[in-house]
Amino acid sequence: MTKGEYYKIGFLQRNSSKIFNVTVYALLIVLSSPIVLAYAWLFLRSFSTGMAHGFIPTGLTFSNWRFMWEQISGLPNVWHVTFNTFILGGSVAGVVLLVSSMSGFALSRFAFKGQGKLLLLLLMLHAFPTVSLMVAIFYILRMTHLLNSLLGVILLRASMDIPWATWIIKGFYDGIPREIEWAGAIDGYSRISIWRKVLLPMVKPGLIVIAVFEFLSGWSEFIFITTFIFSNKWWTLSQYTYTALGGYRFADYGLLTAISVWYILPVTILFIFANKYMTQMSLGGIKG
Amino acid sequence: MATIKLENLTKKFNKVIAVNNVSLTIKDGEFIILLGPSGCGKTTTLLTIAGIYRPTGGAIYMNDTIMNDIPPRYRKIGMVFQNYALYPHMTVFENIAFPLRTVKDISKTDIKTKVEELADKMRIASLLERKPSELSGGQQQRVAIARALAKEPQILLFDEPLSNLDAKLRIIMRGELKRLQETLGITTVYVTHDQSEAMALADRVAVFNHGILQQIGSPEDIYYSPRNIFVAGFLGSPSMNFLSGTRLIKNEGTAYIEKEGKKLVEVPSKNLDKFENAPSEDLILGFRPEDCKIVPNDEIGIPGKIYLLEHLGREVVVNIEAFGNIFKVIADPESRFEKEQRVVLKLKPDRVHLFDSKTEAAVF
Ligand SMILES: Nc1ncnc2c1ncn2[C@@H]1O[C@H](COP(=O)(O)OP(=O)(O)OP(=O)(O)O)[C@@H](O)[C@H]1O
Ligand SMILES: [Mg+2]
């Protein structure tokens, strides 16, 4: 923790008697326990033959994970689907990063007429429920021949999220003094290389947050996949899991839990690694 | 090296005229200080010279080449900002090396040698691996100067570089800067609102107010022969005393400044012809706190009574109430004064200033 952050949360620390701390932790534990227990159950169940009384594993087995090496009827190859999901998550993150890192800069630095209104509009766009746009999107995708293609879904998901990401990264750019850019100009750099070599590294925490959230956004994307993808060649894990759940294997809890664990595992790992940057962000942006 | 010429330079931000028709010439190797109160357009002038802002009107020449449309990176300048503007994500080494990396065909070892040489000169060699956030204000200042010098600029620009340092360090850095500039001989434009800094550093001082260049000259010029009330009042601490509603009278061949029938000070005969183009009524008398004596009684002088004594160790500032004004006078701390004591202020006739109250211009 840098000095600045320490002072920022200082007001919390001043109030913190031991009792206060204990109360907060106890409350957090109680509040999050249902979720934690659910995940624990999911994990245990995926490696056991069954659960006695609903929560005691009866025996160790790997057969629940057979979808990883066997063809399950009605479902495509899980490795292929997982690969698609990584492509979707990664591409959404990539596109959103590329656009928002530039649009956020423009909104932060170039004053133009109606800027305030544009910002408001950006946020409003994000507030619209996606479902209300499905028909219009269908026509657009058909016109551009992007129906039944992963690229179509990538662009859709990205365009839905770009306003939010732009807003976030603009805040980071706003925190950089103008003098830093001027120093770059005097030190011999063009505008574009100042942006690349000085400003982008300075907003890196924001870019990491956006990358994580956008990967997640693509990873968990379901509605566009299920609506605009017709061939299971382009399925992602969300559609795969959904189909497994909705199929005739309802009774096979072992398989379903294993698939679910497989679906959430990468995301969990990602969050563990990005945790440091996430908390930095919630404490208020860039620190030198 | 380089000369700079500003010709009718004007910079507007929408309706605000930040710099208004400024013309001045800076000689090669000269140390020029732009001095003025907050918001008078000093920074704007500096940034226009740097090429960050484009002039709204007028022209900037460097070595007689017009520079109006030349981007900052081609101007061969180095700049130190008030907040230092170091790159927070780079180490001190990287900060100083950053300008060098734009030099064509420079090798890694050349960069390293150059950075180390600069770090030695600025005495920050032990800090090269640190990030700016791990440095004190004074150390950041040195890094900023090293970075500005990296490409061996022809012109150095400083925007209030010392204002974020504590009083003691400011005096030390002030001396170092002066020496650095003298040894390097780089043409330097330096912005400050601190008049003592200006007096200590400058070859010439350019005093600004409301975007207008009020006067330019050596520190002595500006101090002893201010052209108007603003310049007279801005330099010096405590600042010059003013008394309005005075006029010129002549009495048996001798001229005096008087107010309400009281002769305040004699006018030296060499100054009398200056009244040819100036009014002799409704004048403002100005005198510096160090340019007068306090006496118990006299025919000629400003009669008043002691209002307050400020003991500053080396001197005492005596506040004297007269004609409804408070005048500050510097006196010897040995002298014994009492509050409420009636005294007369004897001004040094050849150190007195007189201003036309309408134009605020100096008569002498
Ligand atoms: N980018 C800008 N946009 C609009 N107005 C500006 C801008 N920069 C400066 N101004 C205005 O121009 C005038 C001069 O500003 P400038 O920063 O040059 O003053 P300064 O002499 O450097 O003052 P200080 O000592 O406070 O730094 C001020 O009235 C200021 O409000
Ligand atoms: Mg300024």
XYZ file of C-alpha atoms and ligand atoms in Angstrom:
684
model
C 0.000 0.000 0.000
C 1.386 3.415 -0.942
C 1.254 6.395 1.334
C -1.592 8.003 -0.581
C -3.790 4.972 -0.256
C -2.998 4.721 3.388
C -4.225 8.259 3.991
C -7.290 7.722 1.868
C -8.512 4.864 3.973
C -7.177 6.510 7.093
C -10.613 7.594 8.189
C -11.622 3.946 8.357
C -8.635 3.062 10.475
C -9.217 5.836 12.949
C -12.664 4.470 13.818
C -11.408 0.962 14.057
C -11.417 -0.364 17.543
C -10.953 -4.110 17.785
C -14.656 -4.653 18.371
C -15.454 -2.720 15.240
C -13.086 -4.880 13.186
C -14.401 -8.136 14.572
C -17.967 -7.081 13.904
C -17.189 -6.180 10.304
C -15.437 -9.484 9.638
C -18.155 -11.504 11.319
C -20.777 -9.759 9.239
C -18.850 -10.333 6.018
C -18.378 -14.009 6.825
C -22.048 -14.506 7.571
C -23.069 -12.664 4.403
C -20.739 -14.555 2.110
C -21.069 -17.991 3.689
C -23.942 -19.205 1.437
C -21.845 -18.503 -1.674
C -18.685 -20.008 -0.236
C -20.573 -23.107 0.917
C -22.187 -23.475 -2.482
C -18.824 -23.419 -4.220
C -17.317 -25.829 -1.729
C -20.192 -28.214 -2.239
C -19.843 -27.918 -6.019
C -16.156 -28.719 -5.874
C -16.528 -31.697 -3.525
C -19.471 -33.122 -5.429
C -17.544 -33.084 -8.709
C -15.052 -35.585 -7.280
C -17.424 -37.871 -5.395
C -19.691 -40.766 -6.254
C -22.535 -39.220 -4.283
C -23.463 -37.131 -1.262
C -24.916 -38.726 1.861
C -27.453 -36.479 3.626
C -26.825 -33.995 0.859
C -23.372 -32.881 1.961
C -21.109 -35.804 2.968
C -19.044 -37.203 0.050
C -19.423 -40.978 -0.205
C -16.390 -41.877 -2.320
C -13.682 -40.470 -4.585
C -14.172 -40.737 -8.364
C -12.993 -39.044 -11.516
C -15.796 -40.356 -13.680
C -17.735 -37.111 -13.295
C -14.941 -35.483 -15.271
C -15.274 -37.965 -18.138
C -16.501 -35.176 -20.447
C -12.899 -34.133 -20.674
C -11.753 -37.319 -22.399
C -14.985 -38.933 -23.655
C -17.505 -37.873 -26.222
C -20.765 -37.072 -24.387
C -23.715 -37.455 -26.694
C -25.482 -34.181 -27.491
C -22.457 -32.102 -26.490
C -19.514 -31.037 -28.684
C -15.879 -31.585 -27.713
C -15.253 -29.691 -24.484
C -11.706 -28.671 -25.429
C -12.911 -27.062 -28.593
C -15.653 -25.254 -26.691
C -13.209 -24.113 -24.033
C -10.899 -22.821 -26.726
C -13.823 -20.842 -28.227
C -14.584 -19.401 -24.805
C -11.015 -18.228 -24.365
C -11.124 -16.678 -27.835
C -14.372 -14.893 -26.984
C -13.172 -13.616 -23.597
C -9.758 -12.616 -24.907
C -11.094 -10.899 -28.012
C -13.752 -8.968 -26.135
C -11.107 -7.797 -23.678
C -8.790 -6.907 -26.560
C -11.345 -4.940 -28.570
C -12.676 -3.077 -25.540
C -9.157 -2.225 -24.357
C -8.137 -0.983 -27.768
C -11.160 1.277 -28.190
C -11.632 2.528 -24.630
C -7.963 3.349 -24.055
C -8.245 5.799 -26.953
C -11.815 7.042 -26.546
C -11.282 7.587 -22.806
C -8.240 9.693 -23.579
C -10.126 11.745 -26.153
C -12.984 12.385 -23.734
C -10.582 13.327 -20.975
C -8.355 15.662 -22.975
C -10.148 17.221 -25.899
C -12.873 19.599 -24.847
C -15.576 19.767 -27.495
C -19.136 20.979 -27.697
C -21.699 18.675 -26.122
C -19.073 16.640 -24.304
C -21.122 16.461 -21.135
C -24.177 15.220 -23.028
C -22.119 12.624 -24.858
C -20.838 11.269 -21.569
C -24.364 11.039 -20.223
C -25.525 9.284 -23.372
C -22.666 6.808 -23.039
C -23.811 5.838 -19.584
C -27.456 5.637 -20.628
C -26.545 3.292 -23.453
C -24.996 0.978 -20.954
C -28.133 1.027 -18.832
C -30.399 -0.353 -21.592
C -31.313 -4.008 -21.142
C -29.636 -5.931 -23.946
C -32.721 -8.057 -24.600
C -34.650 -5.026 -25.841
C -32.201 -4.710 -28.722
C -32.249 -8.316 -29.945
C -34.418 -7.825 -33.022
C -32.457 -4.838 -34.254
C -29.203 -6.665 -33.628
C -30.462 -9.668 -35.587
C -31.062 -7.525 -38.670
C -27.703 -5.829 -38.361
C -25.882 -9.142 -38.019
C -27.731 -10.568 -41.012
C -26.877 -7.530 -43.104
C -23.210 -7.749 -42.178
C -23.107 -11.566 -42.546
C -22.061 -11.973 -38.958
C -24.847 -14.307 -37.912
C -23.642 -17.658 -36.593
C -20.092 -16.390 -36.151
C -18.002 -15.846 -33.085
C -16.759 -12.562 -34.534
C -20.316 -11.211 -34.489
C -20.693 -12.049 -30.809
C -17.270 -10.582 -30.007
C -18.178 -7.276 -31.633
C -21.605 -7.228 -29.988
C -20.319 -7.890 -26.513
C -17.525 -5.348 -26.976
C -19.825 -2.628 -28.230
C -22.139 -3.161 -25.272
C -19.246 -2.747 -22.838
C -17.200 0.016 -24.490
C -19.236 2.868 -22.920
C -18.629 1.558 -19.431
C -14.944 0.940 -20.080
C -14.509 4.376 -21.652
C -16.036 5.956 -18.589
C -13.744 4.062 -16.237
C -10.545 4.751 -18.137
C -11.437 8.417 -18.654
C -11.345 8.773 -14.871
C -7.801 7.428 -14.867
C -6.687 9.805 -17.607
C -8.305 12.714 -15.750
C -5.944 12.027 -12.871
C -2.819 12.661 -14.974
C -1.591 16.274 -14.846
C -1.235 18.079 -18.164
C 2.360 18.911 -17.330
C 3.324 15.260 -17.784
C 2.191 15.388 -21.407
C 3.903 18.725 -21.920
C 7.112 17.321 -20.498
C 6.874 14.504 -23.023
C 6.380 16.967 -25.873
C 9.396 18.996 -24.786
C 11.465 15.837 -24.286
C 11.054 15.177 -27.983
C 8.009 12.965 -28.434
C 5.034 13.221 -30.757
C 1.502 13.153 -29.374
C 1.014 9.514 -30.252
C 4.253 8.366 -28.651
C 3.501 10.402 -25.531
C 0.227 8.526 -25.305
C 1.919 5.172 -25.853
C 5.033 5.610 -23.726
C 3.858 7.889 -20.929
C 0.090 7.905 -20.555
C -0.763 4.259 -21.222
C 1.690 2.981 -18.613
C 0.225 5.464 -16.147
C -3.347 4.199 -16.630
C -2.227 0.559 -16.514
C -4.177 -0.268 -13.335
C -7.355 0.853 -15.100
C -6.510 -1.159 -18.188
C -5.962 -4.264 -16.078
C -9.316 -3.848 -14.389
C -11.001 -3.453 -17.756
C -9.149 -6.443 -19.183
C -10.268 -8.659 -16.310
C -13.874 -7.556 -16.375
C -14.116 -7.765 -20.133
C -12.561 -11.213 -20.250
C -15.153 -12.215 -17.722
C -17.875 -10.514 -19.723
C -16.959 -12.544 -22.810
C -16.428 -15.694 -20.774
C -19.898 -15.576 -19.285
C -21.635 -14.263 -22.410
C -24.752 -16.332 -22.990
C -27.648 -14.472 -24.541
C -25.886 -13.513 -27.784
C -24.461 -17.027 -28.149
C -27.751 -18.763 -27.638
C -29.593 -16.349 -29.950
C -27.181 -15.731 -32.810
C -25.081 -18.931 -32.911
C -26.760 -21.885 -34.602
C -23.933 -24.360 -34.996
C -22.240 -25.987 -32.023
C -18.920 -25.397 -33.762
C -19.019 -21.897 -32.221
C -20.389 -22.801 -28.824
C -18.766 -21.475 -25.719
C -18.821 -22.935 -22.205
C -21.917 -20.986 -21.207
C -23.975 -22.659 -23.940
C -22.288 -25.990 -23.217
C -23.134 -25.857 -19.520
C -26.650 -24.675 -20.202
C -27.268 -27.485 -22.655
C -25.858 -30.036 -20.251
C -28.144 -28.754 -17.514
C -31.199 -28.627 -19.724
C -30.584 -32.010 -21.367
C -31.776 -35.444 -20.393
C -28.854 -36.032 -18.024
C -30.599 -34.043 -15.322
C -30.107 -36.876 -12.930
C -26.326 -36.992 -13.411
C -25.376 -34.443 -10.753
C -21.780 -35.562 -10.771
C -21.296 -34.667 -14.431
C -23.126 -31.359 -14.073
C -21.079 -30.262 -11.072
C -17.856 -31.205 -12.827
C -18.828 -29.164 -15.893
C -19.759 -26.224 -13.678
C -16.449 -26.377 -11.842
C -14.650 -26.518 -15.197
C -16.572 -23.421 -16.291
C -15.748 -21.283 -13.256
C -12.194 -22.479 -12.676
C -10.345 -20.170 -15.135
C -12.275 -17.149 -13.941
C -11.449 -17.914 -10.337
C -7.752 -18.213 -11.173
C -7.895 -14.941 -13.106
C -9.433 -13.142 -10.143
C -6.844 -14.464 -7.743
C -4.090 -13.052 -9.950
C -5.776 -9.717 -10.634
C -6.909 -9.247 -7.047
C -4.120 -6.792 -6.284
C -5.183 -4.417 -9.045
C -8.881 -4.709 -8.280
C -8.485 -3.493 -4.726
C -6.192 -0.719 -5.931
C -8.913 0.475 -8.231
C -11.601 0.527 -5.558
C -9.313 2.650 -3.418
C -9.325 5.370 -6.011
C -7.215 5.024 -9.072
C -3.641 5.714 -9.955
C -0.859 5.982 -7.488
C 2.590 7.087 -8.595
C 23.417 29.298 -28.374
C 20.142 31.117 -28.623
C 18.335 34.413 -28.550
C 14.598 34.737 -28.110
C 12.421 37.525 -29.426
C 8.756 38.001 -28.637
C 7.004 40.378 -30.988
C 3.547 41.650 -29.978
C 2.864 38.227 -28.508
C -0.798 37.715 -27.587
C -2.520 34.632 -26.226
C -6.250 34.433 -25.619
C -8.301 31.657 -24.059
C -11.787 32.346 -25.399
C -12.445 35.784 -23.895
C -9.588 35.834 -21.394
C -6.510 37.641 -22.661
C -3.760 35.850 -20.786
C -0.855 37.534 -22.593
C -1.431 40.938 -24.120
C 0.820 42.306 -26.836
C 4.132 41.483 -25.198
C 7.362 42.414 -26.948
C 10.765 41.626 -25.528
C 14.174 40.446 -26.639
C 16.265 37.988 -24.668
C 19.967 37.946 -25.327
C 22.097 34.853 -25.741
C 22.986 33.361 -22.378
C 20.798 35.776 -20.480
C 18.853 34.853 -17.333
C 15.446 36.509 -17.662
C 12.809 36.346 -14.961
C 9.123 36.817 -15.629
C 7.719 38.258 -12.429
C 4.155 39.051 -11.508
C 1.193 38.168 -9.308
C -0.915 35.037 -9.731
C -2.867 34.914 -12.981
C -0.868 37.606 -14.768
C 0.091 35.359 -17.665
C 3.620 34.254 -16.741
C 3.035 30.544 -17.262
C 1.120 31.189 -20.459
C 4.027 33.221 -21.827
C 6.458 30.455 -20.929
C 4.315 27.716 -22.463
C 3.948 29.752 -25.633
C 7.725 30.055 -25.845
C 7.902 26.285 -25.293
C 5.428 25.695 -28.117
C 2.817 24.013 -25.935
C 0.438 26.880 -26.734
C 0.204 28.493 -30.133
C 0.158 32.311 -30.041
C -3.158 33.992 -30.857
C -1.243 36.924 -32.283
C 2.315 38.119 -32.732
C 5.423 36.073 -33.225
C 8.140 34.159 -31.411
C 11.638 34.101 -32.840
C 14.530 31.956 -31.763
C 17.834 32.951 -33.323
C 15.826 35.121 -35.709
C 13.806 32.144 -37.013
C 10.067 32.395 -36.569
C 8.892 29.521 -34.360
C 5.119 30.024 -34.145
C 4.220 26.739 -35.829
C 7.175 24.616 -34.751
C 6.182 21.836 -32.299
C 7.942 21.784 -28.903
C 10.080 18.779 -29.788
C 11.973 20.711 -32.464
C 12.655 23.801 -30.346
C 15.791 22.614 -28.502
C 14.400 23.556 -25.108
C 14.455 22.025 -21.669
C 11.761 22.778 -19.129
C 11.282 22.350 -15.392
C 7.708 22.464 -14.158
C 6.372 23.662 -10.840
C 5.130 20.162 -9.965
C 8.258 18.683 -11.625
C 6.110 16.487 -13.921
C 8.398 13.488 -13.569
C 7.147 10.284 -15.163
C 5.899 8.329 -12.140
C 6.196 4.897 -13.731
C 9.856 5.346 -14.640
C 12.928 5.258 -12.433
C 15.086 8.335 -12.042
C 17.455 6.857 -14.621
C 14.628 6.313 -17.084
C 13.302 9.810 -16.478
C 16.614 11.406 -17.365
C 17.211 9.005 -20.252
C 13.745 9.566 -21.741
C 14.640 12.702 -23.758
C 17.892 11.078 -24.891
C 16.050 8.161 -26.459
C 14.705 10.482 -29.131
C 18.224 11.310 -30.295
C 19.036 9.519 -33.571
C 21.682 6.797 -33.511
C 22.506 7.215 -29.839
C 23.873 4.031 -28.302
C 22.872 2.476 -25.000
C 26.289 3.186 -23.514
C 26.135 6.816 -24.629
C 22.802 7.203 -22.875
C 24.164 5.582 -19.740
C 27.260 7.790 -19.720
C 25.213 10.925 -20.262
C 22.669 10.092 -17.552
C 25.406 9.315 -15.052
C 27.216 12.514 -15.884
C 24.040 14.545 -15.321
C 23.246 12.667 -12.136
C 26.716 13.468 -10.837
C 26.311 17.120 -11.684
C 22.933 17.298 -9.920
C 24.192 15.096 -7.060
C 21.517 12.418 -7.455
C 23.811 9.573 -8.563
C 22.706 7.387 -5.665
C 19.043 7.741 -6.535
C 19.043 6.460 -10.116
C 17.103 3.259 -9.387
C 14.345 4.921 -7.383
C 10.891 5.923 -8.553
C 9.910 9.617 -8.270
C 7.424 8.798 -5.498
C 10.361 7.631 -3.367
C 12.114 11.013 -3.548
C 11.837 14.193 -1.506
C 10.695 17.395 -3.174
C 14.232 18.708 -3.418
C 15.461 15.458 -4.992
C 12.602 15.444 -7.512
C 13.603 18.989 -8.355
C 17.148 17.876 -9.152
C 15.893 15.027 -11.310
C 13.654 17.442 -13.200
C 16.606 19.742 -13.854
C 18.788 16.824 -14.964
C 16.057 15.714 -17.368
C 15.731 19.246 -18.749
C 19.488 19.390 -19.365
C 19.739 15.931 -20.931
C 19.525 16.989 -24.569
C 21.805 19.991 -24.059
C 19.069 22.488 -24.846
C 19.732 25.959 -26.177
C 17.019 27.387 -23.964
C 15.973 26.502 -20.422
C 12.491 27.284 -19.147
C 11.562 27.188 -15.466
C 8.032 27.600 -14.131
C 8.177 28.462 -10.415
C 10.602 25.595 -9.819
C 11.263 26.441 -6.184
C 7.793 27.193 -4.931
C 7.170 23.672 -3.614
C 10.317 23.602 -1.503
C 10.636 24.745 2.083
C 12.112 28.176 2.731
C 15.608 26.997 3.606
C 15.979 24.600 0.678
C 14.630 27.284 -1.624
C 17.522 29.574 -0.791
C 20.042 26.749 -1.312
C 18.571 25.653 -4.661
C 18.342 29.268 -5.732
C 22.091 29.621 -5.388
C 22.750 26.335 -7.177
C 20.500 27.284 -10.065
C 22.230 30.598 -10.483
C 25.619 28.915 -10.556
C 24.458 26.200 -12.924
C 23.097 28.759 -15.346
C 26.261 30.811 -15.186
C 28.540 27.846 -15.867
C 26.385 26.443 -18.677
C 25.563 29.846 -20.139
C 22.219 28.624 -21.449
C 19.616 31.283 -22.237
C 17.087 30.937 -19.419
C 13.531 32.129 -18.911
C 12.350 31.683 -15.361
C 8.895 32.359 -13.980
C 8.235 33.330 -10.390
C 5.914 35.439 -8.292
C 8.551 35.799 -5.580
C 10.247 39.165 -5.995
C 13.212 38.272 -3.792
C 13.919 35.251 -6.037
C 13.785 37.549 -9.044
C 16.178 40.053 -7.512
C 18.627 37.313 -6.526
C 18.715 35.397 -9.823
C 17.968 37.599 -12.772
C 20.133 39.404 -15.258
C 16.944 41.196 -16.190
C 13.450 41.091 -14.735
C 10.265 41.426 -16.776
C 7.372 42.496 -14.574
C 3.889 41.429 -15.726
C 0.416 42.433 -14.638
C -2.875 41.454 -16.290
C -0.991 39.928 -19.209
C 0.780 43.193 -19.960
C 4.534 43.664 -19.708
C 4.921 46.530 -17.239
C 8.653 46.998 -17.254
C 11.817 45.149 -18.131
C 15.241 45.919 -16.762
C 17.996 44.867 -14.416
C 16.886 44.153 -10.843
C 18.396 47.502 -9.789
C 16.537 49.342 -12.544
C 13.253 47.809 -11.572
C 13.828 48.423 -7.890
C 15.194 51.950 -7.987
C 13.407 53.336 -11.044
C 9.978 51.697 -11.276
C 7.999 52.935 -14.244
C 4.601 52.796 -12.541
C 2.805 52.222 -9.252
C 2.337 48.511 -9.895
C 6.044 47.806 -10.365
C 6.937 50.094 -7.466
C 4.550 48.286 -5.144
C 5.329 44.758 -6.320
C 9.051 44.796 -5.563
C 10.472 45.083 -2.102
C 9.408 43.725 1.247
C 7.847 45.431 3.107
C 6.575 47.121 -0.024
C 6.786 50.784 -0.930
C 4.672 53.273 1.056
C 2.231 55.408 -0.910
C 0.553 58.676 -0.021
C -2.057 60.034 -2.402
C -3.422 63.578 -2.779
C -0.048 65.318 -2.788
C 1.062 68.161 -5.053
C 4.099 70.110 -6.166
C 4.694 73.640 -4.826
C 7.517 76.079 -5.445
C 8.768 78.342 -2.732
C 11.635 80.836 -3.209
C 13.349 78.724 -5.865
C 12.982 75.443 -3.957
C 10.316 72.879 -4.855
C 8.470 70.730 -2.358
C 5.876 67.990 -2.318
C 3.096 68.990 0.043
C -0.181 67.710 1.364
C -2.772 69.741 3.256
C -0.340 72.661 3.602
C 2.437 70.538 5.071
C 5.797 70.317 3.276
C 6.659 66.603 3.067
C 9.905 66.489 1.126
C 12.084 68.668 -1.030
C 12.242 67.905 -4.778
C 15.795 67.746 -6.122
C 16.254 70.359 -8.832
C 17.380 67.706 -11.355
C 13.869 66.232 -11.238
C 12.000 69.482 -11.849
C 12.056 69.325 -15.652
C 10.219 65.957 -15.439
C 7.073 67.951 -14.625
C 6.990 69.405 -18.136
C 4.890 66.472 -19.337
C 3.231 65.638 -16.042
C 0.659 67.269 -13.800
C 1.768 68.913 -10.589
C -1.517 68.252 -8.778
C -3.073 65.012 -7.541
C 0.175 63.113 -7.253
C 1.001 59.955 -5.375
C 4.134 60.061 -3.287
C 6.048 56.805 -2.902
C 8.980 55.910 -0.660
C 10.566 52.663 0.418
C 10.659 51.610 4.091
C 14.445 51.832 4.104
C 14.577 55.292 2.516
C 13.594 57.425 5.499
C 14.529 58.304 9.032
C 12.367 58.760 12.091
C 13.090 62.015 13.960
C 11.374 63.601 16.967
C 10.619 66.853 15.195
C 11.267 68.737 11.947
C 9.841 71.474 9.711
C 9.846 69.270 6.614
C 8.612 65.682 6.736
C 5.555 63.549 7.353
C 4.211 64.055 10.867
C 2.627 61.017 12.463
C 2.507 58.778 15.478
C 3.845 55.334 16.116
C 1.158 52.728 15.707
C 2.970 49.409 16.007
C 6.501 48.018 16.336
C 7.439 44.754 14.582
C 10.741 43.366 15.843
C 12.396 41.159 13.218
C 15.766 40.660 14.904
C 18.089 42.319 12.415
C 15.754 45.290 12.113
C 12.556 46.709 13.471
C 9.632 47.667 11.244
C 8.028 50.763 12.685
C 4.421 51.316 11.658
C 3.560 54.996 11.632
C 0.095 56.425 11.287
C -0.074 59.638 9.262
C -2.746 61.242 7.058
C -4.966 58.230 7.788
C -2.430 55.790 6.293
C -0.062 53.317 7.916
C 3.532 53.659 6.721
C 6.150 50.988 7.314
C 9.654 52.160 8.064
C 12.733 50.059 8.715
C 14.736 51.251 11.685
C 17.692 50.156 13.762
C 16.624 47.715 16.499
C 18.738 49.698 18.960
C 16.550 52.767 18.619
C 14.043 53.356 21.414
C 10.508 54.092 20.293
C 7.267 54.022 22.208
C 3.841 53.290 20.864
C 1.720 56.434 20.387
C 4.904 58.557 20.303
C 4.640 61.586 17.973
C 7.387 61.586 15.339
C 8.287 63.018 11.939
C 9.312 60.917 8.931
C 12.281 62.436 7.091
C 12.419 61.098 3.517
C 15.608 60.946 1.444
C 14.816 63.470 -1.313
C 16.666 61.599 -4.070
C 14.994 58.275 -3.200
C 11.444 59.540 -3.352
C 9.091 58.507 -6.182
C 6.171 60.423 -7.562
C 3.307 59.000 -9.619
C 0.518 60.535 -11.652
C -2.639 59.248 -9.953
C -4.580 59.093 -13.254
C -2.153 57.112 -15.413
C -0.296 55.543 -12.463
C 2.889 56.234 -14.412
C 5.971 57.456 -12.594
C 6.932 61.118 -12.915
C 10.271 60.147 -11.399
N -5.746 26.603 -20.503
C -6.386 27.724 -20.125
N -7.676 27.923 -20.450
C -8.317 29.047 -20.091
N -7.778 30.055 -19.387
C -6.492 29.938 -19.033
C -5.729 28.766 -19.377
N -4.478 28.920 -18.882
C -4.460 30.122 -18.264
N -5.663 30.737 -18.352
C -5.991 32.070 -17.813
O -5.026 32.970 -18.282
C -4.599 33.856 -17.250
C -3.108 33.728 -17.042
O -2.814 32.462 -16.547
P -1.343 31.955 -16.207
O -1.426 30.526 -15.825
O -0.454 32.307 -17.338
O -0.980 32.839 -14.940
P 0.330 32.833 -14.046
O 0.899 34.185 -14.142
O 1.201 31.692 -14.403
O -0.251 32.640 -12.594
P 0.277 31.762 -11.360
O 1.317 32.563 -10.668
O -0.943 31.584 -10.525
O 0.789 30.463 -11.917
C -5.428 33.497 -16.036
O -6.508 34.392 -15.952
C -5.914 32.106 -16.305
O -7.166 31.906 -15.720
Mg 1.795 29.880 -13.388
